[in-house]
Short mmCIF file of C-alpha atoms (C1' of nucleotides) in Angstrom, two decimals:
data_model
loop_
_atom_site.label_atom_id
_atom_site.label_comp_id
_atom_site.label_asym_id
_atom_site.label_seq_id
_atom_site.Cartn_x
_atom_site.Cartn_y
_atom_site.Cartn_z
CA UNK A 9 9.69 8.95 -5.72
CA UNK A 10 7.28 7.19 -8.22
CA UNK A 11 3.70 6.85 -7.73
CA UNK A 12 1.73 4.14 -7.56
CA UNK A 13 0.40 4.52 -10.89
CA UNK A 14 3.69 5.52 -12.46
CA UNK A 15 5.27 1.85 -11.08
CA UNK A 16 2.38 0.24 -12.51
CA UNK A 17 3.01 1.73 -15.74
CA UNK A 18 6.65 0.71 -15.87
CA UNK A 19 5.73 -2.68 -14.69
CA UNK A 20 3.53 -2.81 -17.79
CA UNK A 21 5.87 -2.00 -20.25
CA UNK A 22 8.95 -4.38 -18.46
CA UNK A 23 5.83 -7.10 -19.13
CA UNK A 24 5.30 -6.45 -22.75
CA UNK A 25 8.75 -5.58 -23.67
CA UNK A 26 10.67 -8.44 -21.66
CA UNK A 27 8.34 -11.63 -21.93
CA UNK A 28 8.10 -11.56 -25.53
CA UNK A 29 11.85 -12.09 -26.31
CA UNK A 30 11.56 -10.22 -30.04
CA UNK A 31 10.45 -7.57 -28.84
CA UNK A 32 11.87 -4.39 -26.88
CA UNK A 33 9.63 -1.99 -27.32
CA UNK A 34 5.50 -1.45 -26.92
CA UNK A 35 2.69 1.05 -28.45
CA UNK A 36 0.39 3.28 -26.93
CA UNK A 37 -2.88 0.99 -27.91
CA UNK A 38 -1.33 -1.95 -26.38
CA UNK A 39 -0.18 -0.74 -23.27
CA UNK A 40 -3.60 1.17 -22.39
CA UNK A 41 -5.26 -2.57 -23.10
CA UNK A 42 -3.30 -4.19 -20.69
CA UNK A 43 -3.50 -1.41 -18.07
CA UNK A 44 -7.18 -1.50 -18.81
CA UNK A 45 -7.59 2.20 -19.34
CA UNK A 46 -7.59 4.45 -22.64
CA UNK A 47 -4.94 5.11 -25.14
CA UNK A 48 -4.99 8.67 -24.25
CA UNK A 49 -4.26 8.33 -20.68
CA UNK A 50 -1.46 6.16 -21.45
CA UNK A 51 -0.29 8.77 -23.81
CA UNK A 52 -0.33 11.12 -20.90
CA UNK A 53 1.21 9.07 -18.50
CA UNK A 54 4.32 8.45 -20.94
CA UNK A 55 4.99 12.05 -21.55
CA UNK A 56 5.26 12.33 -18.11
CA UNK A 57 7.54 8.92 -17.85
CA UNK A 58 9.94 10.28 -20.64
CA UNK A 59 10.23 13.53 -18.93
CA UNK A 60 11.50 11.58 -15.99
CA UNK A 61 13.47 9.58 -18.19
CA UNK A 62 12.43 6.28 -17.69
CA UNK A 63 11.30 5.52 -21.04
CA UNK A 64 12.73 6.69 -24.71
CA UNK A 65 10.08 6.99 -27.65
CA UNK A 66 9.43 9.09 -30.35
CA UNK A 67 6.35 10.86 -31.41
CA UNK A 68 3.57 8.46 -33.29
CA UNK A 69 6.48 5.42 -32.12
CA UNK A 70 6.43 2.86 -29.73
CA UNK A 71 7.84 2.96 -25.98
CA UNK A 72 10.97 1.29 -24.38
CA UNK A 73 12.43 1.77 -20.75
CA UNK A 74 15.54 3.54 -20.33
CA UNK A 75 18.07 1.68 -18.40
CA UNK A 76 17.22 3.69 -15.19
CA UNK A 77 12.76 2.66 -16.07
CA UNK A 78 14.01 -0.84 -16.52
CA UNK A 79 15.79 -0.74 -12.91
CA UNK A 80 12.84 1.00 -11.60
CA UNK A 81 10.38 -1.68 -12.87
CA UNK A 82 12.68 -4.65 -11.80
CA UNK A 83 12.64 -3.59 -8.32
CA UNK A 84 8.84 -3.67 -8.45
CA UNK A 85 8.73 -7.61 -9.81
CA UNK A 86 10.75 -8.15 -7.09
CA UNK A 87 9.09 -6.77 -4.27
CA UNK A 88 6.15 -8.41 -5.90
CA UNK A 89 7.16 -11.86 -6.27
CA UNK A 90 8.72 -11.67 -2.71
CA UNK A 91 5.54 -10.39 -1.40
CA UNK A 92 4.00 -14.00 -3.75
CA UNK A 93 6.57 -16.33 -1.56
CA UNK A 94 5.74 -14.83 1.80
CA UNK A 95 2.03 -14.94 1.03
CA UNK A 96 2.22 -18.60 -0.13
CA UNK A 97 5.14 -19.86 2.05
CA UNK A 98 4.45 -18.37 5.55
CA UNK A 99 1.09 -17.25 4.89
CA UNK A 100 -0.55 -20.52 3.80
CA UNK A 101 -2.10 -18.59 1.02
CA UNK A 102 -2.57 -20.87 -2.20
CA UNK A 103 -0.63 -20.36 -5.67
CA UNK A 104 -3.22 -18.82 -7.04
CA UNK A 105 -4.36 -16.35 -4.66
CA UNK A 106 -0.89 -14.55 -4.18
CA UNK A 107 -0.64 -12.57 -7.37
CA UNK A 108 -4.03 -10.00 -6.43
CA UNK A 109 -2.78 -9.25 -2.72
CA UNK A 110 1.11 -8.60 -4.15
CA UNK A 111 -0.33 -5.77 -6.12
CA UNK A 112 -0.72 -3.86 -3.26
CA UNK A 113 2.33 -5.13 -1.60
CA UNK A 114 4.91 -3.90 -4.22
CA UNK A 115 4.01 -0.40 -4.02
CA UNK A 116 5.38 -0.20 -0.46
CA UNK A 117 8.24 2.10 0.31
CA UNK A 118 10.86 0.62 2.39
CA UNK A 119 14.29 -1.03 1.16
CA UNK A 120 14.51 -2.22 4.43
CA UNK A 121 11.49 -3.95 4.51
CA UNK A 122 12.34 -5.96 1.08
CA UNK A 123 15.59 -6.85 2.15
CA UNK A 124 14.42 -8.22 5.75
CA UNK A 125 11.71 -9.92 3.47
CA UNK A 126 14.34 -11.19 0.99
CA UNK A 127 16.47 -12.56 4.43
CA UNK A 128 13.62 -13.79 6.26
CA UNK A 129 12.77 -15.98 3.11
CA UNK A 130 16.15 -17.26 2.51
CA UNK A 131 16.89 -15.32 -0.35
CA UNK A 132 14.29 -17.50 -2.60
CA UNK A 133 15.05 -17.35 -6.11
CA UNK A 134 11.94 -18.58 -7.62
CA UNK A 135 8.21 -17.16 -6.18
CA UNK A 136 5.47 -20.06 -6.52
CA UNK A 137 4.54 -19.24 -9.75
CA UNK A 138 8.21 -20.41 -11.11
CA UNK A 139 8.88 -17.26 -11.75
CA UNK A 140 12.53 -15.67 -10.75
CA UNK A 141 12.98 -13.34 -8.29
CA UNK A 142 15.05 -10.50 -8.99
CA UNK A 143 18.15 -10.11 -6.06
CA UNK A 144 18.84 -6.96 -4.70
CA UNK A 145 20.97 -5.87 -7.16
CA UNK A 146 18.19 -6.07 -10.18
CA UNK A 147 19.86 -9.13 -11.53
CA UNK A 148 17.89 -12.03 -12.92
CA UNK A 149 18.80 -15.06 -13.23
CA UNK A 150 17.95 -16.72 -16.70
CA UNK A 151 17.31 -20.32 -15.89
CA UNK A 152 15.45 -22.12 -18.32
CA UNK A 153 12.12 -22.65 -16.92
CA UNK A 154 9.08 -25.30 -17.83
CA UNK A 155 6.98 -27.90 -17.13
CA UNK A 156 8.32 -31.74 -16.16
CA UNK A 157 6.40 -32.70 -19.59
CA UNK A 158 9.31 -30.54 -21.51
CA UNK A 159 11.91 -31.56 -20.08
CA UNK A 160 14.27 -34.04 -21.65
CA UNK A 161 14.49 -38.28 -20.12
CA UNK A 162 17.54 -38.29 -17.75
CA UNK A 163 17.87 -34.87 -16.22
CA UNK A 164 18.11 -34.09 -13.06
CA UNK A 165 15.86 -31.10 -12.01
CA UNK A 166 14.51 -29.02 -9.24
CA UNK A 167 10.79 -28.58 -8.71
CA UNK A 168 10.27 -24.80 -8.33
CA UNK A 169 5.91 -24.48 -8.60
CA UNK A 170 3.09 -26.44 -9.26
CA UNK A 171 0.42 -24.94 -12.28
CA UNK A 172 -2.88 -26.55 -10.75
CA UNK A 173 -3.82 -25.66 -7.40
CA UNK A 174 -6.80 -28.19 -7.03
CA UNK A 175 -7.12 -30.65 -3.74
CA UNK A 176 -6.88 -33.41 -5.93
CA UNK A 177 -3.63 -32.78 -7.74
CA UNK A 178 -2.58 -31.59 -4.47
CA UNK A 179 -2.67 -34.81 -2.78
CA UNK A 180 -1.55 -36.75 -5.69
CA UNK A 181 1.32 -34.95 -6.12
CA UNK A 182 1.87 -35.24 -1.89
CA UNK A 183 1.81 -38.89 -2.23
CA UNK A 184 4.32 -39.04 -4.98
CA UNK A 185 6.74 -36.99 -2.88
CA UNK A 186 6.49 -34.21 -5.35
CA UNK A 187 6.90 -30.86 -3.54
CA UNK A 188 8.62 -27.61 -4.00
CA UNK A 189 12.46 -28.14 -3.81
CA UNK A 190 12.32 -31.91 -4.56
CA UNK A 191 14.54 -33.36 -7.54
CA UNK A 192 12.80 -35.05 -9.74
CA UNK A 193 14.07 -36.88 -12.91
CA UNK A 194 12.21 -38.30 -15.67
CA UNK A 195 13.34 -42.15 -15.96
CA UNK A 196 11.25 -43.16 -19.27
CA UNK A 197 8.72 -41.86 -21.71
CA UNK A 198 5.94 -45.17 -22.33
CA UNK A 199 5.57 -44.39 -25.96
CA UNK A 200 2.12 -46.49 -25.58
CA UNK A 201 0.26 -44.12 -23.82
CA UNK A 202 2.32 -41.40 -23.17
CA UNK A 203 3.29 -41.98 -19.36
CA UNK A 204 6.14 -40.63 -17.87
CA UNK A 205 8.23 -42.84 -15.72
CA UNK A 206 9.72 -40.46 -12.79
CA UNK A 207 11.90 -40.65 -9.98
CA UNK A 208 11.18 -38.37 -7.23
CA UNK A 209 13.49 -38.61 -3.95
CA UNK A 210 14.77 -42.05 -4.75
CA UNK A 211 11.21 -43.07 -5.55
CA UNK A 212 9.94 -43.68 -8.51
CA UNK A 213 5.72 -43.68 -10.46
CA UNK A 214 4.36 -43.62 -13.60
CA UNK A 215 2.26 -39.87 -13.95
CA UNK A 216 0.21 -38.73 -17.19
CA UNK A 217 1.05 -35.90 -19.14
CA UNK A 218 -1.72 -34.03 -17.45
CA UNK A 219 0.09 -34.83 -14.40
CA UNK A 220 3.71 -33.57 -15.56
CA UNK A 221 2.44 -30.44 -17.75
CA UNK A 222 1.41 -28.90 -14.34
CA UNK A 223 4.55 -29.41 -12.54
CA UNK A 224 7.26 -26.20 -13.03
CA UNK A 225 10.77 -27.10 -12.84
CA UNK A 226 14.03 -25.50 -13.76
CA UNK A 227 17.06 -28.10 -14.99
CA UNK A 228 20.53 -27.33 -14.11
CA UNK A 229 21.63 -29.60 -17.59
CA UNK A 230 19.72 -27.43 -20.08
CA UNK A 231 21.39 -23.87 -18.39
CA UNK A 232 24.52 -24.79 -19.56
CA UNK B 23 -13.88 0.71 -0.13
CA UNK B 24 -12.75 3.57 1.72
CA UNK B 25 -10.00 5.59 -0.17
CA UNK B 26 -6.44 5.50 1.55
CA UNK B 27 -7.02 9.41 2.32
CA UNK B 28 -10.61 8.30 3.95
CA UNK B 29 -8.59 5.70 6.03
CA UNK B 30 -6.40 7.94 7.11
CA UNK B 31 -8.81 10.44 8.33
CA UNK B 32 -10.88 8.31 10.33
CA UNK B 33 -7.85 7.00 12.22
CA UNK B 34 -6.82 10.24 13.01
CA UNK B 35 -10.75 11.18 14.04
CA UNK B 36 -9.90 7.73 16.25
CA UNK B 37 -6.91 8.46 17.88
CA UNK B 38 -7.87 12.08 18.67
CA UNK B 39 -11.13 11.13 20.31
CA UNK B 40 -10.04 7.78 22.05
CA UNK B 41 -6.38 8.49 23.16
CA UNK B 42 -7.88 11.26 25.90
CA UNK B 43 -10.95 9.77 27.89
CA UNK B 44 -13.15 12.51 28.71
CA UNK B 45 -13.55 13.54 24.82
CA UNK B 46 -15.79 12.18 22.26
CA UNK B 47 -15.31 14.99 19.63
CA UNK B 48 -12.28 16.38 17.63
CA UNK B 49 -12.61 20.11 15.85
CA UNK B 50 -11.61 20.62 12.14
CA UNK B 51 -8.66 22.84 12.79
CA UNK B 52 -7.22 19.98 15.23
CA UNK B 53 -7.57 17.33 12.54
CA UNK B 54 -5.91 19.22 10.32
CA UNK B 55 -3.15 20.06 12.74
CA UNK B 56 -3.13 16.37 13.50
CA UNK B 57 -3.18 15.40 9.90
CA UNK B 58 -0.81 17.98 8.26
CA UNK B 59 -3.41 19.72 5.48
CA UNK B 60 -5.67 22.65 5.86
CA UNK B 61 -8.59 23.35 7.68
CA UNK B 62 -10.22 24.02 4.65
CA UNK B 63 -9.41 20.22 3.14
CA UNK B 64 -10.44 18.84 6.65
CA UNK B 65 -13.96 20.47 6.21
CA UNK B 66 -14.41 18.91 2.33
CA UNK B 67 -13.52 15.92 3.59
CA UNK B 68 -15.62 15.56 6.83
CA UNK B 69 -18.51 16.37 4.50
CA UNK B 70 -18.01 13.29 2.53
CA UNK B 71 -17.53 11.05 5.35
CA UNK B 72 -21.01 12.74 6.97
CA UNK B 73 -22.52 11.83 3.48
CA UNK B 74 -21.11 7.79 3.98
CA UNK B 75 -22.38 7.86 7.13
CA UNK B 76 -18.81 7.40 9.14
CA UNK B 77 -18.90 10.34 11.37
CA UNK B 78 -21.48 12.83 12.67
CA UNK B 79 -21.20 16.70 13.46
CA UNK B 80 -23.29 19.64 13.00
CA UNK B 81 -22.10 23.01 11.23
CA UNK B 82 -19.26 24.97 13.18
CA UNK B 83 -19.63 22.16 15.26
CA UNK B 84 -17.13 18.77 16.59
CA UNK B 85 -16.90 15.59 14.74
CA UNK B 86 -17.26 11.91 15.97
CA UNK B 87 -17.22 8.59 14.96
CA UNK B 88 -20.55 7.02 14.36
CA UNK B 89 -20.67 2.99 15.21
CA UNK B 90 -19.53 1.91 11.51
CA UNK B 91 -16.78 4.95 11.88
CA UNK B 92 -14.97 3.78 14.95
CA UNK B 93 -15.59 0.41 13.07
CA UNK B 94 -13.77 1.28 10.20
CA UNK B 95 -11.27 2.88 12.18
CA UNK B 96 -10.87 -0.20 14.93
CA UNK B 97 -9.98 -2.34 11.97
CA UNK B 98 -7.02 -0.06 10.48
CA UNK B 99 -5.82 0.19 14.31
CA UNK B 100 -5.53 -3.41 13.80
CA UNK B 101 -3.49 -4.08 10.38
CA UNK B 102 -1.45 -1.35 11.43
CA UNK B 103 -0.69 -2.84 15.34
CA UNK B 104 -0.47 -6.32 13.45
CA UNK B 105 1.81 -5.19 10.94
CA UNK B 106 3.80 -3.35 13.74
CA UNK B 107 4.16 -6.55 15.28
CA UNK B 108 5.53 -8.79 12.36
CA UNK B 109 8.35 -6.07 11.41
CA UNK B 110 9.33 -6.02 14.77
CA UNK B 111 8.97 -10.29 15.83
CA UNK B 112 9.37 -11.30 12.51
CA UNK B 113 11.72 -9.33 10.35
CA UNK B 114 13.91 -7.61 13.51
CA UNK B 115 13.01 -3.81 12.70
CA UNK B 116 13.46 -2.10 15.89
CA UNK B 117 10.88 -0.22 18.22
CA UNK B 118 11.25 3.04 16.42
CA UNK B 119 11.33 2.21 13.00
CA UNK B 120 8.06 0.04 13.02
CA UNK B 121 5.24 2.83 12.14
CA UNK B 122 6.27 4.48 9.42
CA UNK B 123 6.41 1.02 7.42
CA UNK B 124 3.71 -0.23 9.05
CA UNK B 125 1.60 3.27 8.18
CA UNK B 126 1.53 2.12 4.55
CA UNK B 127 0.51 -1.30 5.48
CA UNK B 128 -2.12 -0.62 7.22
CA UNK B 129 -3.89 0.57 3.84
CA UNK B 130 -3.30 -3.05 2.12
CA UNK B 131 -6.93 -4.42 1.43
CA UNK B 132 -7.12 -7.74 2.01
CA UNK B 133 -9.16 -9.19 5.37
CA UNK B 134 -7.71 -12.93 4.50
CA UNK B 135 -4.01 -11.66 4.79
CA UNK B 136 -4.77 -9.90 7.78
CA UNK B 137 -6.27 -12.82 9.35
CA UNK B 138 -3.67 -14.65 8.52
CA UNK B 139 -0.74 -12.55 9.26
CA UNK B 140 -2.63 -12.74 12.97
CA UNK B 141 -2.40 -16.33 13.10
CA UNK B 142 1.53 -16.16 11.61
CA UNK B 143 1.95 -14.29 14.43
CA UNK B 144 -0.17 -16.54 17.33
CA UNK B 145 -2.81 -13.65 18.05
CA UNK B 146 -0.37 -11.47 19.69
CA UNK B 147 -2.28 -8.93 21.92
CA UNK B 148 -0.05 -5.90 22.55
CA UNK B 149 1.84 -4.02 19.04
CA UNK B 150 6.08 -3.56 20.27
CA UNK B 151 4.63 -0.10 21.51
CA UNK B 152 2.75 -2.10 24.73
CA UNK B 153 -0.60 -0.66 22.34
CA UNK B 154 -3.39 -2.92 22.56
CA UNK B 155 -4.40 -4.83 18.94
CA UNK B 156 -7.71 -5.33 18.53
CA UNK B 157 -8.93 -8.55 17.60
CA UNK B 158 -10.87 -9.59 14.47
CA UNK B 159 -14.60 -8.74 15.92
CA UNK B 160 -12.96 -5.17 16.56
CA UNK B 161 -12.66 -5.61 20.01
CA UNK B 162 -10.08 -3.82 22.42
CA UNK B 163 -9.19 -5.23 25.48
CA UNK B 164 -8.78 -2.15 28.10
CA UNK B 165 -5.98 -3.49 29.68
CA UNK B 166 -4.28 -0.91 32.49
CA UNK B 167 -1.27 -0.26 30.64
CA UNK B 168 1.70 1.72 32.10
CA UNK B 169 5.22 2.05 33.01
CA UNK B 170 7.00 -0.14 35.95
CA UNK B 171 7.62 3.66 37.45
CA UNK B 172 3.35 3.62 37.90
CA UNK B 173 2.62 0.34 39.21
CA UNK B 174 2.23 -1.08 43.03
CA UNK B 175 4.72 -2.48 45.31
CA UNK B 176 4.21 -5.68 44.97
CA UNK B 177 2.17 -6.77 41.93
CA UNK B 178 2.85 -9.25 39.22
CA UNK B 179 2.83 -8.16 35.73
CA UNK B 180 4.22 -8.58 32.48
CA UNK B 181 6.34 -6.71 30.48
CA UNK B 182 4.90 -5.77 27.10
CA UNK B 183 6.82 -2.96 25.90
CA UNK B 184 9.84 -1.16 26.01
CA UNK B 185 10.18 2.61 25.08
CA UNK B 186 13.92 3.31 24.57
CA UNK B 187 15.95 1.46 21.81
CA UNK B 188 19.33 2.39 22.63
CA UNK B 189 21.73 -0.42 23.06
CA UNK B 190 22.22 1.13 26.12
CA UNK B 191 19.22 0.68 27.63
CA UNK B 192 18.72 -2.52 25.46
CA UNK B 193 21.42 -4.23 26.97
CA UNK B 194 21.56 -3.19 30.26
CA UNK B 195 17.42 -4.83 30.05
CA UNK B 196 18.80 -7.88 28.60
CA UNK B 197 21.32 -8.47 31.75
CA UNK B 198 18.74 -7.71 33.87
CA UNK B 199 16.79 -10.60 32.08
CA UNK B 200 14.24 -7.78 31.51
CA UNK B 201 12.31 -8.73 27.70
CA UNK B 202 9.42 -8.86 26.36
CA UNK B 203 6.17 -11.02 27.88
CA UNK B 204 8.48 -11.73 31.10
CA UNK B 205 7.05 -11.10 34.72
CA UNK B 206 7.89 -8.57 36.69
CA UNK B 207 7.19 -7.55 40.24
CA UNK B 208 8.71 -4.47 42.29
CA UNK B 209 9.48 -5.51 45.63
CA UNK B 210 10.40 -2.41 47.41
CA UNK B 211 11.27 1.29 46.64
CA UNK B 212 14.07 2.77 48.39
CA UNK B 213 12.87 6.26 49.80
CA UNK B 214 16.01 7.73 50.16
CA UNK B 215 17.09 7.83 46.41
CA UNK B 216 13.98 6.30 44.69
CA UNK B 217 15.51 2.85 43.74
CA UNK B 218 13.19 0.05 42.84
CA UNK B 219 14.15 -3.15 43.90
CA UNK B 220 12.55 -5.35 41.36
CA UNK B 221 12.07 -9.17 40.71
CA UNK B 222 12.64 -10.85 37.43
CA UNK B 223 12.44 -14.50 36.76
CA UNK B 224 13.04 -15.26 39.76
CA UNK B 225 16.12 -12.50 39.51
CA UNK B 226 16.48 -9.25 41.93
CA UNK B 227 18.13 -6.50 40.86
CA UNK B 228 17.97 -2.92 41.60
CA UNK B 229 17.28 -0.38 39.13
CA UNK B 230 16.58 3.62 38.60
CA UNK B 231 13.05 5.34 38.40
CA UNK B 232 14.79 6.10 34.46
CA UNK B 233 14.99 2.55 33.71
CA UNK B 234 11.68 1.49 35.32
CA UNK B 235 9.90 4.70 33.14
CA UNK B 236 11.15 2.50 30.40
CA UNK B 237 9.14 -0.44 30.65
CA UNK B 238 5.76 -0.74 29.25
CA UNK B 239 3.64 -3.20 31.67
CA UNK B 240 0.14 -4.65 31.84
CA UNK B 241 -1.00 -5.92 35.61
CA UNK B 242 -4.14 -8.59 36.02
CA UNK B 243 -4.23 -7.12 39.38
CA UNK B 244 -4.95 -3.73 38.39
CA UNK B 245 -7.38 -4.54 35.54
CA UNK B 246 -9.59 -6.24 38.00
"C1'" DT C 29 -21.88 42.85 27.15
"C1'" DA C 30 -19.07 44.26 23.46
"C1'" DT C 31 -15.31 43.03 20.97
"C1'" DA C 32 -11.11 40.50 19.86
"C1'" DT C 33 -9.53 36.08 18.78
"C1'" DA C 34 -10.07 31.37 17.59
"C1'" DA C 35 -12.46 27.96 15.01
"C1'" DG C 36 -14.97 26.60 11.12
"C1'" DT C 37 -16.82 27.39 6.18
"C1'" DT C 38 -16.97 28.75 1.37
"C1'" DA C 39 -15.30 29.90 -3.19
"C1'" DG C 40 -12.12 29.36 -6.53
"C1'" DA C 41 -7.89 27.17 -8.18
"C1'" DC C 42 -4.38 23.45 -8.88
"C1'" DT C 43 -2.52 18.50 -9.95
"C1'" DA C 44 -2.80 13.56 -10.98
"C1'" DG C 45 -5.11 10.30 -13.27
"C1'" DC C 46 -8.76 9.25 -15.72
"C1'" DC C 47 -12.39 9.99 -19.61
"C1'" DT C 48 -14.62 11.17 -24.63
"C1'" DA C 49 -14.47 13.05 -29.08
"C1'" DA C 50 -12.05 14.70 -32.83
"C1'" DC C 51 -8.00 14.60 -35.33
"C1'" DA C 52 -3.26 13.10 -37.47
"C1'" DA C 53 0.05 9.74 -38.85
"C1'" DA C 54 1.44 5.19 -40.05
"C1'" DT C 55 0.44 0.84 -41.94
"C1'" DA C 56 -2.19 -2.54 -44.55
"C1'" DA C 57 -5.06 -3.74 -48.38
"C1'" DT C 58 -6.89 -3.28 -52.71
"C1'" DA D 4 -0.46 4.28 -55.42
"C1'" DT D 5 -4.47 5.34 -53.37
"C1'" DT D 6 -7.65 4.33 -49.84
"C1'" DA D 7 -9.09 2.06 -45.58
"C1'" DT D 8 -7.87 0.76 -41.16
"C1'" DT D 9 -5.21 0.84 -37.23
"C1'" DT D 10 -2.54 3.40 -34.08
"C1'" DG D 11 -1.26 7.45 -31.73
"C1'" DT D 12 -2.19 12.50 -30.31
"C1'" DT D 13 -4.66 16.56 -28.81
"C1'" DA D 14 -8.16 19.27 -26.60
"C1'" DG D 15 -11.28 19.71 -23.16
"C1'" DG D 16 -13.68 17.83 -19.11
"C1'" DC D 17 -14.33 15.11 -14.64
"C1'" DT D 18 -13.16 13.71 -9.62
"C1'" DA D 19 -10.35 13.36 -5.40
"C1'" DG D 20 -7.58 15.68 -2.60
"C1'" DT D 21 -5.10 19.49 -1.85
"C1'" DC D 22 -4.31 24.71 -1.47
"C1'" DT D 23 -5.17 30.16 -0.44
"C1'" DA D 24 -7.96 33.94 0.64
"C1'" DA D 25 -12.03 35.75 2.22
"C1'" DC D 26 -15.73 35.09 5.03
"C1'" DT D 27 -18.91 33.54 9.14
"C1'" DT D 28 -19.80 31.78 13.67
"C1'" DA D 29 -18.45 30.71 18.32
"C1'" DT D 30 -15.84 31.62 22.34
"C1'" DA D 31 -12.96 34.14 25.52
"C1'" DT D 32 -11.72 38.35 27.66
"C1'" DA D 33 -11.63 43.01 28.99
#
DNA sequence: TATATAAGTTAGACTAGCCTAACAAATAAT
DNA sequence: ATTATTTGTTAGGCTAGTCTAACTTATATA
């Protein structure tokens, strides 16, 4: 059984080592900035994780999980982005207040309770930051994920998370027929003044940049 | 912020001085029997909690709750009752299995998510135990709670609670029409072999002084 | 009421997770 | 290639929460 500290250190090093794709491995300095404590309690701390063998390193070297760390901290972005979707779908809570109260939530002990969670959702495979959600099994799915504004004229895509959490783009984006789930396909780019031309449900408006750099989407076309 | 150890201790100070009306008080030794540590760790720790003001006791003497204590303690009664009650409604955990889940809830810090985790779940008023839940001002309704075996002849109540899980007993209640929140009434006991004649919805059916110790109730007529 | 037993306290020690300060190794810059 | 800078390590110390062992006070009983 880990502790709550040890998951949070193995959480940290799946962020630095997986989100950056060159990279599969991360120093002592750099870990102890992100935790927010000192380089020699992170030095401690992984000592203790390589004697548990969930991380390989060498003296004076960097740190990388082991297979068995990387399962470890894949089970904890999953109970946290579950924890995200429950918070924000059934809770009401708002995109960006999820992220704080799921850093409690993922330390909780109970397989049970994740995969009743995980059922009672609907087996989501995106939490509301756009972000995949790990199944059961660890597995990730790598769709490609960004903004409407990246995405290339004609696709056909799914609308997974909004960036901007303000009333006003709220409503806008209501009135458009822009929710989560909704397809949405870019029509036209204005070359003028930049405008997109979109077609949301059958319906289509003409949105700013502004407007499509805050919408998250994932496109079935560019996974192939 | 209490500390989840601090939480933990002023629950137990809670439930050992609450649970059994004529006492106020609970002694070191039957904390730590209560708690599963040493006397000696009891004592360091009532000392800090005298310091913060949450208890009071005098030396070689009992400890209670002061005001903020029983608070404090009121409010973890509630996240973990809530909790409790959205594992077992919401996510189909059984009776039996809800408290050890919902004892590392309880300890999540957050009093939006509680509040809203009480509104998920309508304001419920009784935990799947037939315990009482606080509400958000901290307030316990002291509802007569008992078994069917305890009540009247003749009263209305409603059932709250059950306290076996077996399929069994599970779905011999549900052919009964026996579940939670429906109304009861007993309308006779049988002297010679201590049957209970009992109406359901509308239903009669006759059932054993076992089955009837079974059933959690509340009764408006008795709490008058 | 004197004493045996139960209840409560104190002192000293341990672990996890954190710190500072001093040091060692690796890397970058001249 | 030598030095300066960055990065990583070690030693020693702190706090919270736990322990054991020895001790003190309160209570029950003979």
């Amino acid at each position: 059984m880990l502790s709550y500290t040890e998951e949070n250190y193995l959480k940290a090093l799946l962020h630095l080592t997986y989100d950056k794709k060159g990279k599969k491995e991360a120093g002592t300095n750099e870990l102890a900035l992100f935790l927010a404590v000192k380089p020699a309690t992170v030095n401690d701390m992984l000592r203790k994780l390589k004697e548990k063998k969930l991380i390989d390193n060498e003296k004076y070297g960097k740190s990388a999980l082991t297979r068995e760390g990387r399962k470890k901290a894949i089970e904890i972005i999953r109970k946290h982005r579950l924890w995200e979707t429950f918070l924000f779908r059934k809770l009401g809570f708002s995109w960006d207040e999820v992220h704080e109260v799921a850093e409690q939530l993922e330390h909780i002990q109970s397989s049970k309770l994740i995969d009743r969670l995980d059922k009672f959702l609907e087996y989501p495979s995106f939490d509301p930051h756009g972000d995949v959600i790990p199944n059961a099994k660890g597995e990730m799915k790598t769709i490609s994920r960004k903004t409407l504004l990246e995405e290339e004229t004609g696709h056909q895509c799914t609308i997974i998370a909004v960036k901007d959490n303000s009333t006003g783009f709220l409503q806008y984006a209501d009135q458009l027929g822009v929710a989560i789930n909704s397809k949405i396909k870019i029509l036209a780019r204005q070359d003028y003044d930049d405008l997109l031309l979109i077609e949301v449900d059958g319906k289509t408006s003409s949105v700013s940049p502004k407007f499509a750099g805050n919408i998250v989407i994932v496109c079935e076309q560019c996974s192939k």
